[in-house]
Amino acid sequence: MRGCGRSRGILRVASLATLLTLGALSPVRAGESNVRLHGAPGMAVRRAIEGASLRLEEPGCQQVFSDFSGAAGRPLQAALEQLGETPRSYLRGLVFFYDGSSQRRCASGGVLGGTKPGSRVVYVCALQFFEADRRDTFLTEAFIIHETLHSLGLGENPPASSEITRRVMKRCPARAAMNQRAKSAE
């Protein structure tokens, strides 16, 4: 009898953990944030998401989702369409950003964060990201888009991380360049 009660307790804890995990990865509702970092690093990530979101409103930037494919060879744009999401709505509602400072990848100091292909959780190296965002907002916004591509299933090596970022920066140019193009079109 005693063991049966213990098993039920373990089952309850496992069920609660599953429910909490599923709740943490549910779509973001109005007024909520998909950023789970606090303080200045959290503000920097929210700012970069906003900047990346603005870039993703541009058709040329959205093209990056057709440039790359997931492990099954299907373009990432098809994955978005299957979910019924736009690049912007997917980033703002289905990708979550957590503090990854305690992870090994952040110990090197040269990394802003990362995720595993197909995971909707991006771990951000909080201090490195905050410092990078102070120096180069274009870089941190490109990082956000880069990791969003991974969350849809894009692997790495190939393509190399630098190639992914290069393509994002090419497709999603700095806002000054976007503003210049808009003025030229007038």
CSV table of C-alpha atoms in Angstrom, one decimal:
chain,number,residue,atom,x,y,z
A,1,MET,CA,0.0,0.0,0.0
A,2,ARG,CA,2.7,2.4,0.9
A,3,GLY,CA,4.5,2.0,-2.5
A,4,CYS,CA,1.2,2.6,-4.3
A,5,GLY,CA,0.8,6.1,-2.6
A,6,ARG,CA,4.4,6.9,-3.5
A,7,SER,CA,3.7,5.9,-7.2
A,8,ARG,CA,0.7,8.1,-7.3
A,9,GLY,CA,2.7,11.0,-5.9
A,10,ILE,CA,5.4,10.5,-8.5
A,11,LEU,CA,2.7,10.3,-11.2
A,12,ARG,CA,1.2,13.6,-9.9
A,13,VAL,CA,4.5,15.4,-10.0
A,14,ALA,CA,5.2,14.1,-13.5
A,15,SER,CA,1.7,15.2,-14.7
A,16,LEU,CA,2.2,18.6,-13.2
A,17,ALA,CA,5.6,19.0,-14.8
A,18,THR,CA,4.1,18.1,-18.2
A,19,LEU,CA,1.3,20.5,-17.8
A,20,LEU,CA,3.6,23.3,-16.8
A,21,THR,CA,5.9,22.6,-19.8
A,22,LEU,CA,2.9,22.6,-22.2
A,23,GLY,CA,1.7,25.8,-20.6
A,24,ALA,CA,5.1,27.5,-21.0
A,25,LEU,CA,5.1,26.7,-24.7
A,26,SER,CA,1.5,27.7,-25.5
A,27,PRO,CA,1.0,30.7,-27.8
A,28,VAL,CA,1.6,34.1,-26.2
A,29,ARG,CA,-1.7,35.8,-25.4
A,30,ALA,CA,-2.3,39.6,-25.8
A,31,GLY,CA,-0.4,41.5,-23.1
A,32,GLU,CA,2.0,38.6,-22.5
A,33,SER,CA,5.7,38.4,-23.5
A,34,ASN,CA,7.5,35.5,-25.0
A,35,VAL,CA,10.7,36.8,-23.3
A,36,ARG,CA,11.5,35.0,-20.1
A,37,LEU,CA,14.6,37.0,-19.2
A,38,HIS,CA,14.6,39.8,-16.7
A,39,GLY,CA,16.2,43.2,-16.3
A,40,ALA,CA,18.3,44.9,-19.0
A,41,PRO,CA,19.0,41.7,-20.9
A,42,GLY,CA,15.3,41.0,-21.1
A,43,MET,CA,14.7,44.5,-22.3
A,44,ALA,CA,17.4,44.1,-25.0
A,45,VAL,CA,15.8,40.8,-26.2
A,46,ARG,CA,12.4,42.4,-26.4
A,47,ARG,CA,13.8,45.4,-28.3
A,48,ALA,CA,15.6,43.0,-30.7
A,49,ILE,CA,12.4,41.0,-31.2
A,50,GLU,CA,10.5,44.2,-32.0
A,51,GLY,CA,13.2,45.2,-34.5
A,52,ALA,CA,13.3,41.7,-36.1
A,53,SER,CA,9.5,41.8,-36.3
A,54,LEU,CA,9.6,45.0,-38.2
A,55,ARG,CA,12.1,43.5,-40.6
A,56,LEU,CA,9.9,40.5,-41.1
A,57,GLU,CA,7.1,42.7,-42.3
A,58,GLU,CA,9.2,43.2,-45.5
A,59,PRO,CA,8.6,40.7,-48.3
A,60,GLY,CA,12.3,40.6,-49.0
A,61,CYS,CA,13.1,39.6,-45.5
A,62,GLN,CA,10.4,37.0,-45.4
A,63,GLN,CA,12.1,35.3,-48.4
A,64,VAL,CA,14.8,33.9,-46.0
A,65,PHE,CA,12.2,31.4,-44.9
A,66,SER,CA,12.1,30.0,-48.5
A,67,ASP,CA,15.9,30.1,-48.7
A,68,PHE,CA,16.4,27.3,-46.2
A,69,SER,CA,14.9,23.9,-45.6
A,70,GLY,CA,14.4,21.7,-42.6
A,71,ALA,CA,15.8,18.2,-42.2
A,72,ALA,CA,13.1,16.7,-44.3
A,73,GLY,CA,14.0,19.0,-47.2
A,74,ARG,CA,10.9,21.0,-46.9
A,75,PRO,CA,11.3,24.8,-47.1
A,76,LEU,CA,10.8,26.5,-43.7
A,77,GLN,CA,8.1,28.7,-45.3
A,78,ALA,CA,6.0,25.5,-45.8
A,79,ALA,CA,6.4,24.8,-42.1
A,80,LEU,CA,5.1,28.3,-41.3
A,81,GLU,CA,2.1,27.8,-43.7
A,82,GLN,CA,1.3,24.4,-42.1
A,83,LEU,CA,1.1,26.2,-38.7
A,84,GLY,CA,-1.0,29.0,-40.2
A,85,GLU,CA,1.6,31.6,-39.2
A,86,THR,CA,3.5,34.4,-40.8
A,87,PRO,CA,7.2,34.9,-40.0
A,88,ARG,CA,6.3,37.8,-37.7
A,89,SER,CA,3.4,36.1,-35.9
A,90,TYR,CA,5.4,32.9,-35.4
A,91,LEU,CA,8.3,34.9,-33.9
A,92,ARG,CA,6.1,36.9,-31.6
A,93,GLY,CA,3.7,34.1,-30.5
A,94,LEU,CA,5.4,30.7,-30.7
A,95,VAL,CA,9.1,31.2,-30.0
A,96,PHE,CA,10.2,31.7,-26.4
A,97,PHE,CA,13.4,33.3,-25.1
A,98,TYR,CA,14.9,32.1,-21.9
A,99,ASP,CA,18.1,33.0,-20.0
A,100,GLY,CA,20.8,30.4,-21.1
A,101,SER,CA,23.6,32.0,-19.1
A,102,SER,CA,24.2,28.8,-17.1
A,103,GLN,CA,24.6,26.7,-20.3
A,104,ARG,CA,28.0,25.7,-21.6
A,105,ARG,CA,27.5,27.5,-24.9
A,106,CYS,CA,27.5,30.8,-23.1
A,107,ALA,CA,30.7,30.2,-21.2
A,108,SER,CA,32.9,30.9,-24.2
A,109,GLY,CA,31.8,34.6,-24.4
A,110,GLY,CA,31.6,34.7,-28.2
A,111,VAL,CA,28.0,33.3,-28.5
A,112,LEU,CA,24.7,35.2,-28.2
A,113,GLY,CA,22.7,32.0,-27.6
A,114,GLY,CA,21.1,29.2,-29.5
A,115,THR,CA,18.5,26.5,-29.9
A,116,LYS,CA,18.1,23.0,-31.2
A,117,PRO,CA,16.4,22.6,-34.6
A,118,GLY,CA,12.7,22.3,-34.1
A,119,SER,CA,12.7,23.7,-30.6
A,120,ARG,CA,10.6,26.7,-29.9
A,121,VAL,CA,12.9,27.7,-26.9
A,122,VAL,CA,15.8,29.9,-27.6
A,123,TYR,CA,18.4,30.2,-24.9
A,124,VAL,CA,20.0,33.6,-24.8
A,125,CYS,CA,23.5,34.3,-23.3
A,126,ALA,CA,22.1,37.3,-21.3
A,127,LEU,CA,25.2,39.4,-20.7
A,128,GLN,CA,26.7,38.8,-24.2
A,129,PHE,CA,23.4,39.6,-25.8
A,130,PHE,CA,22.9,42.8,-23.8
A,131,GLU,CA,26.4,44.0,-24.7
A,132,ALA,CA,26.1,43.1,-28.4
A,133,ASP,CA,22.7,44.9,-28.5
A,134,ARG,CA,24.3,48.0,-27.2
A,135,ARG,CA,26.9,47.9,-29.9
A,136,ASP,CA,25.0,46.6,-32.9
A,137,THR,CA,21.2,46.3,-33.0
A,138,PHE,CA,21.3,44.9,-36.5
A,139,LEU,CA,23.4,42.0,-35.3
A,140,THR,CA,21.0,41.1,-32.4
A,141,GLU,CA,18.0,41.4,-34.7
A,142,ALA,CA,19.6,39.1,-37.2
A,143,PHE,CA,20.4,36.7,-34.4
A,144,ILE,CA,16.7,36.6,-33.4
A,145,ILE,CA,15.7,35.8,-37.0
A,146,HIS,CA,18.5,33.3,-37.3
A,147,GLU,CA,17.3,31.4,-34.2
A,148,THR,CA,13.7,31.6,-35.4
A,149,LEU,CA,14.8,29.7,-38.6
A,150,HIS,CA,16.4,27.0,-36.3
A,151,SER,CA,13.2,26.8,-34.3
A,152,LEU,CA,11.3,25.8,-37.5
A,153,GLY,CA,13.8,23.0,-38.1
A,154,LEU,CA,16.8,24.5,-39.9
A,155,GLY,CA,20.0,22.5,-38.9
A,156,GLU,CA,23.5,23.7,-39.1
A,157,ASN,CA,26.7,22.6,-40.8
A,158,PRO,CA,25.6,22.7,-43.5
A,159,PRO,CA,24.7,25.5,-43.8
A,160,ALA,CA,27.3,27.1,-41.6
A,161,SER,CA,26.1,29.5,-38.8
A,162,SER,CA,27.9,32.4,-40.5
A,163,GLU,CA,26.1,31.6,-43.8
A,164,ILE,CA,22.7,31.7,-42.1
A,165,THR,CA,23.5,35.0,-40.5
A,166,ARG,CA,24.9,36.4,-43.7
A,167,ARG,CA,21.8,35.4,-45.6
A,168,VAL,CA,19.5,37.0,-42.9
A,169,MET,CA,21.5,40.2,-43.1
A,170,LYS,CA,21.3,40.3,-46.8
A,171,ARG,CA,17.6,39.6,-47.0
A,172,CYS,CA,16.7,41.8,-44.0
A,173,PRO,CA,18.9,44.9,-44.4
A,174,ALA,CA,19.5,47.5,-41.8
A,175,ARG,CA,16.6,49.9,-41.4
A,176,ALA,CA,18.6,52.8,-42.8
A,177,ALA,CA,19.0,50.8,-46.0
A,178,MET,CA,15.3,50.0,-46.0
A,179,ASN,CA,14.4,53.7,-45.5
A,180,GLN,CA,16.8,54.7,-48.3
A,181,ARG,CA,15.1,52.3,-50.7
A,182,ALA,CA,11.7,53.6,-49.7
A,183,LYS,CA,12.8,57.2,-50.5
A,184,SER,CA,14.2,56.1,-53.8
A,185,ALA,CA,10.9,54.5,-54.8
A,186,GLU,CA,9.0,57.8,-54.1
